[in-house]
Amino acid sequence: MTVAEGTFALTRNTSVIAEPDAEAEARKLATALRGPTGLPLPLTNKEPKPGAIVLQLDRSLESKLGTEGYRLSVTPKRVAISAATEVGLFYGGVTFRQLLPPQVFATKHLTRALDGGWAAPCVEIEDRPRFAWRGLLLDPARHFMPPEFIKKLVDVMAIHKLNTLQLHLTDDQGWRIEIKKHPLLTQLGSVRKESPIHGDRKRGDGNRYGPFFYTQRQIRDLVAYAQARHVTLVPEIEMPGHFLAALVAYPALSCRGGPFEVRTRWGIEPDILCPGNDAALAFVKDVLGEVCELFPGRFIHIGGDEAPRDRWKTCPKCQARLRAEGLKGEAHLQTWFNHRVEEFLAGKGRRLLGWDEILEGGLTPGAAVMSWRGIKGGIAAASAGHDVVMAPTSHCYFDYAQSKSPGEPEYIGGFLPLSRVYEFEPVPTELPESKRRHILGAQGALWTEYMWTPRDVEYFAFPRAAALAEVVWSPAERKDFAGFERRLQNHLLRLDHLGVNYRKESAASDRKQSVVP
Ligand code: ACM
Ligand code: ZN
């Protein structure tokens, strides 16, 4: 970036100019600017006149800017955004909005005139992301989050240039996605008798929770909404563990049979899917078939974490499968199962992604790994040529507390201050140079055991997601926490205007305050 003299002012005379191939993005930018400013900002494809914002698609820029980068030029007379792709134009527009006063992120028209007007400083910027996977995970299984909130989260992610939102749609405590072929999944699996009580996780609150789930129509609407903001929704369907809500509806898919109840406490359920049963595999393919129809993205996340394999040890079907397939043990049985799932997904042009436990019985050939139990799994997978998303608890678990101050809300355990998120380096130094391209990026996790409402999610997510956004976008050598903290002060004003319930205490005040054990 180079900064020049002067400013560009948005006025009643400003128009937005684009050829047909850039018109969709031009319209999005004009709409975003019209909301808070109330300016007309007409869209045309006429010759640029003074006071224009010009968007231009130029495929030849790809060699320099990649598929997500952009060039942004702001002069007193003109704003020019160019990129090889629509994504790049979109991000150029986001950066232009960031140059304007923070009120430009207001969700409503501001009636009070701004001191200095809608002015942006003159700059020349060339920008592109360091990583392709810039993600967050949301868990609507433990606590359901309404579709309107997912839209808000997508909006807020997009202005951080985060591009991937993983939805943890199923777990022991709830099944949250409609599957047409197996309607009992939501009829029975989306309701639990009660939940842990606030402040005492061992006791139940006595309140029925649900039915809560997304219909396929809602999912389609969310996918389209996210696509328009260049955010990919990645579905996660947990298997073979964290599968109890499905077993409540279809107990024959477990090793011992039911009956089961949707789990009313957090933690890990010992009853899991039985891979010795052919019907269980057929069932999983039915579910994933519908999931692939709904979610167009390349990756389908199959969970794979925290699957206690004890039931498999005493299950005649599982043991018969082990013998028939010549498998060395239960971990290899999970790998055998993953292999069938991977083949099924590959037949639909999709790739399997799973938590790092899927390494335990040997990775299947096309699997990608999300490394959460530290970075070791990620290193092992990338070293073997598999793609990896880094999401270690140490730097990416946004359900951990942001501060040790006594004012923090209830949380699952663990401590992850803003500064530690910012320090995260997704590419391990021990990874050979030739394997580094397998690190696709990183992802922050918003597990919702202790987040009851969208406001709670926002509190745990922000500002840590802003720190992660910089980690996954900016060159490593440009990292500067003091600079981030300084810029964050202005950024928090944007979040105020967006109505985001971020954690307000600064990292600096946390460092000063005494630490409560
Ligand atoms: C996980 O936190 N069990 C992926
Ligand atoms: Zn079994």
XYZ file of C-alpha atoms and ligand atoms in Angstrom:
522
model
C 0.000 0.000 0.000
C 1.127 3.508 -0.729
C -0.735 6.463 0.742
C -1.083 9.682 -1.260
C -2.328 13.208 -0.572
C -6.012 13.993 -0.608
C -9.286 12.153 -0.306
C -12.108 10.780 -2.430
C -15.569 11.826 -1.280
C -18.779 9.895 -1.853
C -21.436 12.428 -2.848
C -24.825 12.676 -4.558
C -22.903 12.787 -7.871
C -20.951 9.585 -7.340
C -21.874 6.729 -9.670
C -20.750 3.117 -9.791
C -19.513 1.970 -13.176
C -19.004 -1.576 -14.397
C -19.051 -3.597 -17.601
C -21.603 -6.424 -17.565
C -19.086 -8.995 -16.257
C -18.430 -6.894 -13.138
C -21.981 -5.686 -12.689
C -23.020 -8.187 -10.009
C -20.176 -7.112 -7.721
C -20.718 -3.436 -8.558
C -24.338 -3.810 -7.506
C -23.335 -5.413 -4.192
C -20.905 -2.595 -3.431
C -23.425 0.091 -4.383
C -26.067 -1.547 -2.185
C -23.671 -1.779 0.749
C -22.767 1.912 0.389
C -26.327 3.149 -0.178
C -27.639 1.640 3.055
C -25.750 3.781 5.547
C -25.091 6.824 3.303
C -28.516 7.201 1.716
C -26.731 8.352 -1.467
C -28.220 7.343 -4.839
C -24.988 5.809 -6.264
C -26.541 4.844 -9.600
C -25.108 1.865 -11.445
C -24.106 2.461 -15.078
C -21.732 1.141 -17.703
C -21.018 4.554 -19.238
C -17.647 6.245 -19.532
C -16.247 7.027 -16.116
C -16.890 10.629 -15.152
C -15.247 12.402 -12.223
C -16.551 11.050 -8.963
C -16.964 7.479 -10.144
C -16.264 4.131 -8.535
C -15.136 1.817 -11.325
C -15.040 -1.964 -11.045
C -13.189 -3.906 -13.706
C -12.627 -7.594 -14.218
C -9.254 -8.299 -15.815
C -8.369 -11.989 -16.098
C -4.734 -11.148 -16.834
C -4.313 -10.001 -13.235
C -4.539 -13.572 -11.964
C -0.808 -14.261 -12.283
C -0.101 -11.345 -9.984
C -3.138 -11.253 -7.670
C -4.346 -14.857 -7.658
C -8.016 -15.741 -7.644
C -8.905 -13.634 -4.601
C -6.613 -10.616 -4.799
C -7.420 -7.130 -6.033
C -5.964 -3.779 -6.941
C -7.563 -0.689 -5.410
C -6.721 2.834 -6.460
C -8.293 5.802 -4.694
C -7.603 9.271 -6.101
C -9.545 12.493 -5.471
C -11.494 11.941 -8.718
C -11.919 8.215 -8.953
C -11.953 4.869 -7.209
C -10.825 1.931 -9.338
C -11.111 -1.681 -8.249
C -9.713 -4.355 -10.525
C -9.265 -8.075 -10.078
C -9.093 -11.321 -12.018
C -12.287 -12.630 -10.400
C -15.533 -11.514 -8.815
C -14.120 -12.561 -5.430
C -11.263 -10.117 -5.880
C -13.659 -7.309 -6.827
C -15.714 -8.101 -3.728
C -12.650 -7.889 -1.445
C -11.522 -4.682 -3.140
C -14.951 -3.287 -2.296
C -14.623 -4.398 1.320
C -11.263 -2.643 1.596
C -12.706 0.509 0.051
C -15.472 0.464 2.660
C -12.811 0.086 5.369
C -11.178 3.291 4.134
C -14.429 5.190 4.742
C -15.576 6.222 8.232
C -16.668 3.247 10.388
C -20.280 4.414 10.162
C -20.297 2.996 6.624
C -20.820 -0.413 8.246
C -24.055 0.717 9.882
C -26.933 -1.546 9.003
C -29.328 1.401 8.726
C -29.308 4.824 7.057
C -27.519 7.387 9.218
C -29.629 10.518 9.392
C -27.044 12.628 11.196
C -24.471 14.237 8.877
C -20.901 12.999 9.322
C -18.136 15.466 10.162
C -15.949 15.468 7.076
C -18.476 13.543 4.974
C -17.984 10.121 3.413
C -14.303 10.563 2.584
C -11.651 7.911 1.953
C -7.905 8.639 1.929
C -6.113 8.337 -1.412
C -4.174 5.080 -1.650
C -2.832 2.523 -4.089
C -3.254 -1.038 -2.795
C -2.359 -4.451 -4.173
C -3.545 -7.219 -1.934
C -4.032 -10.958 -1.927
C -4.547 -13.568 0.791
C -1.835 -15.816 2.187
C -4.193 -18.809 2.649
C -7.196 -20.111 0.724
C -9.013 -21.498 3.811
C -9.933 -18.686 6.181
C -12.502 -20.237 8.414
C -14.751 -20.337 11.396
C -16.754 -23.253 12.777
C -20.206 -22.757 14.261
C -21.859 -25.502 16.328
C -25.649 -25.275 16.091
C -25.933 -28.843 17.482
C -25.302 -28.076 21.163
C -27.230 -24.803 20.952
C -29.226 -24.109 17.838
C -28.547 -20.823 16.065
C -31.320 -19.376 13.898
C -30.752 -18.948 10.136
C -30.894 -15.136 10.473
C -27.876 -15.310 12.779
C -25.932 -17.476 10.336
C -26.596 -14.754 7.747
C -25.315 -12.089 10.113
C -22.214 -14.160 10.872
C -21.588 -14.621 7.129
C -21.893 -10.855 6.620
C -19.451 -10.120 9.416
C -17.049 -12.843 8.249
C -17.097 -11.445 4.711
C -15.953 -8.019 5.849
C -13.050 -9.767 7.604
C -12.347 -11.545 4.278
C -13.012 -14.870 6.004
C -14.355 -17.265 3.370
C -15.286 -20.578 4.994
C -17.961 -21.344 7.574
C -18.143 -24.930 8.802
C -21.532 -25.871 10.241
C -21.368 -28.643 12.850
C -24.853 -29.911 12.045
C -25.060 -33.124 14.053
C -23.918 -34.370 17.436
C -24.927 -36.480 20.441
C -27.051 -33.567 21.661
C -29.015 -32.861 18.495
C -29.523 -33.529 14.770
C -30.049 -30.187 13.045
C -30.486 -30.829 9.310
C -33.564 -32.158 7.545
C -32.900 -35.411 5.642
C -35.871 -36.253 3.426
C -35.190 -39.971 3.209
C -34.876 -40.419 6.987
C -37.341 -38.003 8.595
C -37.003 -39.484 12.092
C -33.556 -37.882 12.293
C -35.157 -34.509 12.898
C -38.488 -35.748 14.300
C -36.718 -37.500 17.175
C -33.096 -36.399 16.978
C -33.606 -32.622 17.065
C -35.200 -32.612 20.538
C -33.571 -33.294 23.890
C -35.297 -33.709 27.235
C -33.167 -31.099 28.946
C -29.766 -29.397 28.893
C -27.074 -28.733 31.484
C -28.055 -25.908 33.797
C -26.158 -22.582 33.661
C -23.372 -22.650 36.239
C -23.639 -26.389 37.041
C -22.850 -28.569 34.058
C -23.590 -31.816 35.936
C -27.250 -30.962 36.574
C -30.136 -30.748 34.116
C -32.392 -27.730 33.694
C -35.579 -29.756 33.174
C -36.458 -27.814 30.007
C -37.212 -29.620 26.775
C -34.927 -28.242 24.012
C -36.191 -28.361 20.423
C -37.300 -29.423 17.940
C -34.633 -27.256 16.317
C -33.230 -27.917 12.871
C -32.656 -26.350 9.453
C -35.039 -27.397 6.708
C -33.521 -28.137 3.316
C -35.189 -24.996 2.033
C -33.461 -22.939 4.737
C -30.122 -24.591 3.951
C -30.474 -23.721 0.249
C -31.261 -20.135 1.178
C -28.226 -19.966 3.487
C -25.914 -21.479 0.868
C -27.037 -18.885 -1.702
C -26.710 -16.054 0.819
C -23.174 -17.137 1.696
C -22.189 -17.631 -1.957
C -23.167 -14.045 -2.735
C -20.639 -12.986 -0.065
C -18.021 -15.471 -1.296
C -18.315 -17.597 1.833
C -18.396 -21.382 1.424
C -20.574 -23.283 3.886
C -18.921 -26.590 4.773
C -21.334 -29.132 6.272
C -20.077 -31.378 9.058
C -21.965 -34.619 9.617
C -20.320 -36.448 12.534
C -19.561 -40.169 12.153
C -18.992 -42.719 13.573
C -18.908 -40.959 16.972
C -20.939 -37.990 18.211
C -23.764 -39.827 16.443
C -26.252 -40.461 19.263
C -29.017 -38.169 18.001
C -29.160 -40.327 14.844
C -29.135 -43.547 16.885
C -32.152 -42.328 18.862
C -34.062 -42.355 15.577
C -32.394 -45.447 14.102
C -31.065 -47.571 17.033
C -30.368 -50.583 14.801
C -27.392 -48.642 13.370
C -25.561 -48.965 16.712
C -23.628 -51.996 17.936
C -25.957 -52.883 20.842
C -29.330 -51.581 19.651
C -31.348 -49.045 21.611
C -33.342 -47.548 22.976
C -31.382 -44.318 23.264
C -32.170 -40.751 24.305
C -30.678 -37.591 22.831
C -27.827 -36.767 25.182
C -28.684 -34.168 27.829
C -25.123 -33.544 29.076
C -22.055 -32.363 27.151
C -19.113 -34.727 26.670
C -18.576 -37.919 24.689
C -21.166 -40.658 24.181
C -19.920 -44.285 24.200
C -22.614 -45.586 21.808
C -21.585 -44.872 18.231
C -22.335 -46.085 14.729
C -21.673 -49.772 13.945
C -19.448 -50.077 10.872
C -19.979 -53.835 10.944
C -23.549 -53.256 9.781
C -24.008 -52.802 6.025
C -27.209 -50.876 6.718
C -25.213 -48.288 8.671
C -23.021 -47.613 5.666
C -26.027 -47.400 3.368
C -27.669 -44.971 5.799
C -24.613 -42.717 5.920
C -24.544 -42.637 2.114
C -28.228 -41.646 2.025
C -27.523 -38.772 4.400
C -24.361 -37.612 2.640
C -26.087 -37.888 -0.731
C -28.669 -35.318 0.343
C -25.984 -33.201 2.006
C -24.007 -33.110 -1.266
C -27.138 -31.979 -3.104
C -27.512 -29.066 -0.678
C -23.914 -27.907 -0.233
C -21.996 -27.274 -3.468
C -18.540 -26.850 -1.862
C -15.682 -29.251 -2.542
C -15.207 -30.486 1.034
C -17.621 -32.522 3.126
C -16.565 -32.802 6.790
C -17.346 -36.188 8.358
C -16.153 -35.415 11.900
C -14.363 -38.586 12.976
C -13.203 -37.189 16.327
C -13.720 -38.604 19.794
C -15.201 -41.925 18.680
C -14.728 -44.373 21.560
C -14.219 -47.733 19.833
C -15.101 -49.853 22.902
C -18.493 -50.989 21.612
C -16.809 -52.249 18.442
C -14.590 -54.569 20.519
C -17.534 -56.604 21.773
C -19.814 -56.276 18.735
C -20.135 -59.500 16.657
C -20.801 -57.511 13.475
C -17.777 -55.255 13.953
C -15.544 -58.197 14.808
C -16.801 -60.105 11.767
C -15.968 -57.082 9.606
C -12.471 -56.925 11.105
C -11.858 -60.571 10.245
C -13.441 -60.414 6.801
C -11.399 -57.364 5.821
C -8.206 -58.523 7.559
C -8.027 -55.364 9.680
C -5.490 -55.026 12.494
C -7.793 -53.430 15.062
C -10.630 -51.027 15.768
C -8.731 -47.913 14.617
C -8.282 -49.619 11.259
C -11.981 -50.374 11.215
C -12.635 -46.628 11.414
C -10.224 -46.149 8.516
C -11.994 -48.910 6.553
C -15.285 -47.101 7.160
C -13.801 -43.729 6.144
C -12.484 -45.320 2.981
C -16.007 -46.351 1.921
C -17.287 -42.862 2.716
C -14.417 -41.257 0.836
C -15.161 -43.368 -2.263
C -18.811 -42.397 -2.069
C -17.972 -38.690 -1.814
C -15.384 -38.951 -4.602
C -18.121 -40.359 -6.841
C -19.901 -37.051 -6.319
C -16.782 -35.014 -6.984
C -16.282 -34.201 -3.311
C -13.436 -34.579 -0.871
C -13.532 -36.018 2.621
C -12.350 -33.832 5.475
C -12.113 -35.055 9.054
C -10.683 -34.259 12.481
C -7.155 -35.539 13.114
C -8.354 -38.782 14.761
C -8.867 -40.077 11.213
C -5.069 -40.510 11.101
C -5.125 -43.176 13.817
C -5.845 -46.233 11.661
C -4.021 -44.720 8.669
C -5.395 -41.965 6.460
C -7.471 -42.901 3.463
C -5.801 -41.765 0.206
C -7.829 -38.630 -0.547
C -8.597 -37.439 2.966
C -7.918 -33.913 4.174
C -7.306 -33.336 7.872
C -8.424 -30.677 10.309
C -5.801 -30.641 13.055
C -7.358 -29.763 16.429
C -5.379 -31.731 19.038
C -2.393 -29.477 18.469
C -0.567 -29.323 15.150
C 1.043 -32.791 15.157
C -1.773 -34.390 13.173
C -1.540 -31.583 10.661
C 2.219 -32.044 10.304
C 1.865 -35.806 9.835
C -0.902 -35.429 7.270
C 0.801 -32.663 5.272
C 4.109 -34.565 5.344
C 2.272 -37.484 3.737
C 0.891 -35.173 1.050
C -2.606 -34.591 2.451
C -4.259 -31.198 2.620
C -4.628 -29.747 6.109
C -6.592 -27.054 7.868
C -5.024 -25.991 11.142
C -7.437 -25.540 14.055
C -5.436 -26.376 17.181
C -7.089 -25.818 20.554
C -4.013 -23.799 21.586
C -4.741 -20.955 19.135
C -8.106 -21.555 17.475
C -10.616 -22.643 20.135
C -12.694 -19.544 20.603
C -14.870 -21.343 23.184
C -11.959 -20.910 25.612
C -11.937 -17.819 27.862
C -10.477 -14.612 26.425
C -9.305 -13.419 29.808
C -8.803 -14.744 33.310
C -10.652 -11.779 34.730
C -13.562 -12.668 37.044
C -16.032 -10.852 34.797
C -15.885 -13.457 32.019
C -18.979 -15.555 31.275
C -19.085 -19.305 31.874
C -16.865 -21.184 29.404
C -15.811 -24.732 28.672
C -12.283 -24.447 30.124
C -8.983 -23.287 28.660
C -7.600 -19.819 28.063
C -6.991 -18.156 24.713
C -6.308 -14.422 24.787
C -6.440 -12.267 21.670
C -2.647 -11.944 21.550
C -2.197 -15.718 21.341
C -4.628 -15.988 18.435
C -2.667 -13.274 16.664
C 0.627 -15.137 17.303
C -0.610 -18.254 15.522
C 1.578 -19.440 12.651
C -0.376 -21.998 10.596
C 2.674 -23.371 8.776
C 4.807 -25.382 11.224
C 8.523 -24.706 10.936
C 9.232 -28.450 11.038
C 7.236 -29.015 7.851
C 9.535 -29.419 4.824
C 9.321 -26.601 2.292
C 7.908 -28.925 -0.388
C 4.933 -29.862 1.823
C 3.927 -26.397 2.963
C 1.437 -25.908 0.177
C -0.711 -28.579 1.851
C -1.532 -26.193 4.702
C -4.732 -24.729 3.269
C -5.227 -22.314 6.132
C -6.728 -22.114 9.598
C -10.079 -22.081 11.321
C -11.435 -20.742 14.616
C -13.946 -22.919 16.500
C -17.145 -21.735 18.147
C -18.386 -24.789 20.035
C -21.581 -23.761 21.749
C -21.840 -25.822 24.940
C -21.550 -22.541 26.848
C -22.981 -20.223 24.201
C -26.744 -20.148 24.466
C -27.570 -17.306 22.098
C -26.166 -15.508 19.037
C -25.012 -12.730 21.367
C -22.916 -15.254 23.287
C -21.389 -16.538 20.044
C -20.474 -12.986 19.016
C -18.850 -12.364 22.385
C -16.600 -15.428 22.085
C -15.911 -14.850 18.382
C -14.901 -11.196 18.426
C -12.419 -9.682 18.380
C -10.511 -13.001 18.226
C -11.860 -13.742 14.731
C -10.407 -10.401 13.602
C -6.969 -11.543 14.807
C -7.365 -14.866 12.999
C -8.492 -13.041 9.854
C -5.192 -11.173 9.815
C -3.232 -14.397 10.490
C -4.737 -16.131 7.462
C -4.702 -13.131 5.114
C -1.517 -11.171 5.720
C 2.073 -12.191 4.976
C 3.728 -13.679 8.071
C 6.539 -11.112 7.960
C 4.013 -8.260 8.222
C 2.602 -9.440 11.546
C 2.662 -6.748 14.223
C 0.474 -7.148 17.289
C 0.938 -3.549 18.452
C -0.176 -2.362 15.009
C -3.123 -4.767 15.122
C -4.217 -3.470 18.528
C -4.011 0.115 17.284
C -6.037 -0.643 14.132
C -8.447 -2.720 16.169
C -9.679 0.395 17.963
C -11.125 1.692 14.694
C -12.284 -1.767 13.680
C -14.289 -2.138 16.894
C -16.235 0.974 15.866
C -17.192 -0.908 12.688
C -18.337 -3.859 14.792
C -20.380 -1.416 16.902
C -22.160 -0.232 13.772
C -22.705 -3.825 12.660
C -24.307 -4.554 16.028
C -21.753 -7.222 16.981
C -21.558 -8.063 20.689
C -17.755 -8.314 20.824
C -15.716 -8.503 24.027
C -14.968 -4.889 24.876
C -12.002 -5.040 27.244
C -8.775 -4.527 25.369
C -5.925 -6.972 25.461
C -3.814 -4.205 26.969
C -6.097 -3.831 29.982
C -6.117 -7.610 30.397
C -2.345 -7.612 30.594
C -2.389 -4.956 33.291
C -5.072 -6.496 35.439
C -4.176 -9.016 38.103
C -4.745 -12.583 37.053
C -7.236 -14.496 39.147
C -6.244 -18.143 39.570
C -13.245 -31.467 18.653
O -13.088 -30.435 19.313
N -13.673 -32.588 19.229
C -12.976 -31.508 17.236
Zn -20.699 -52.910 15.757
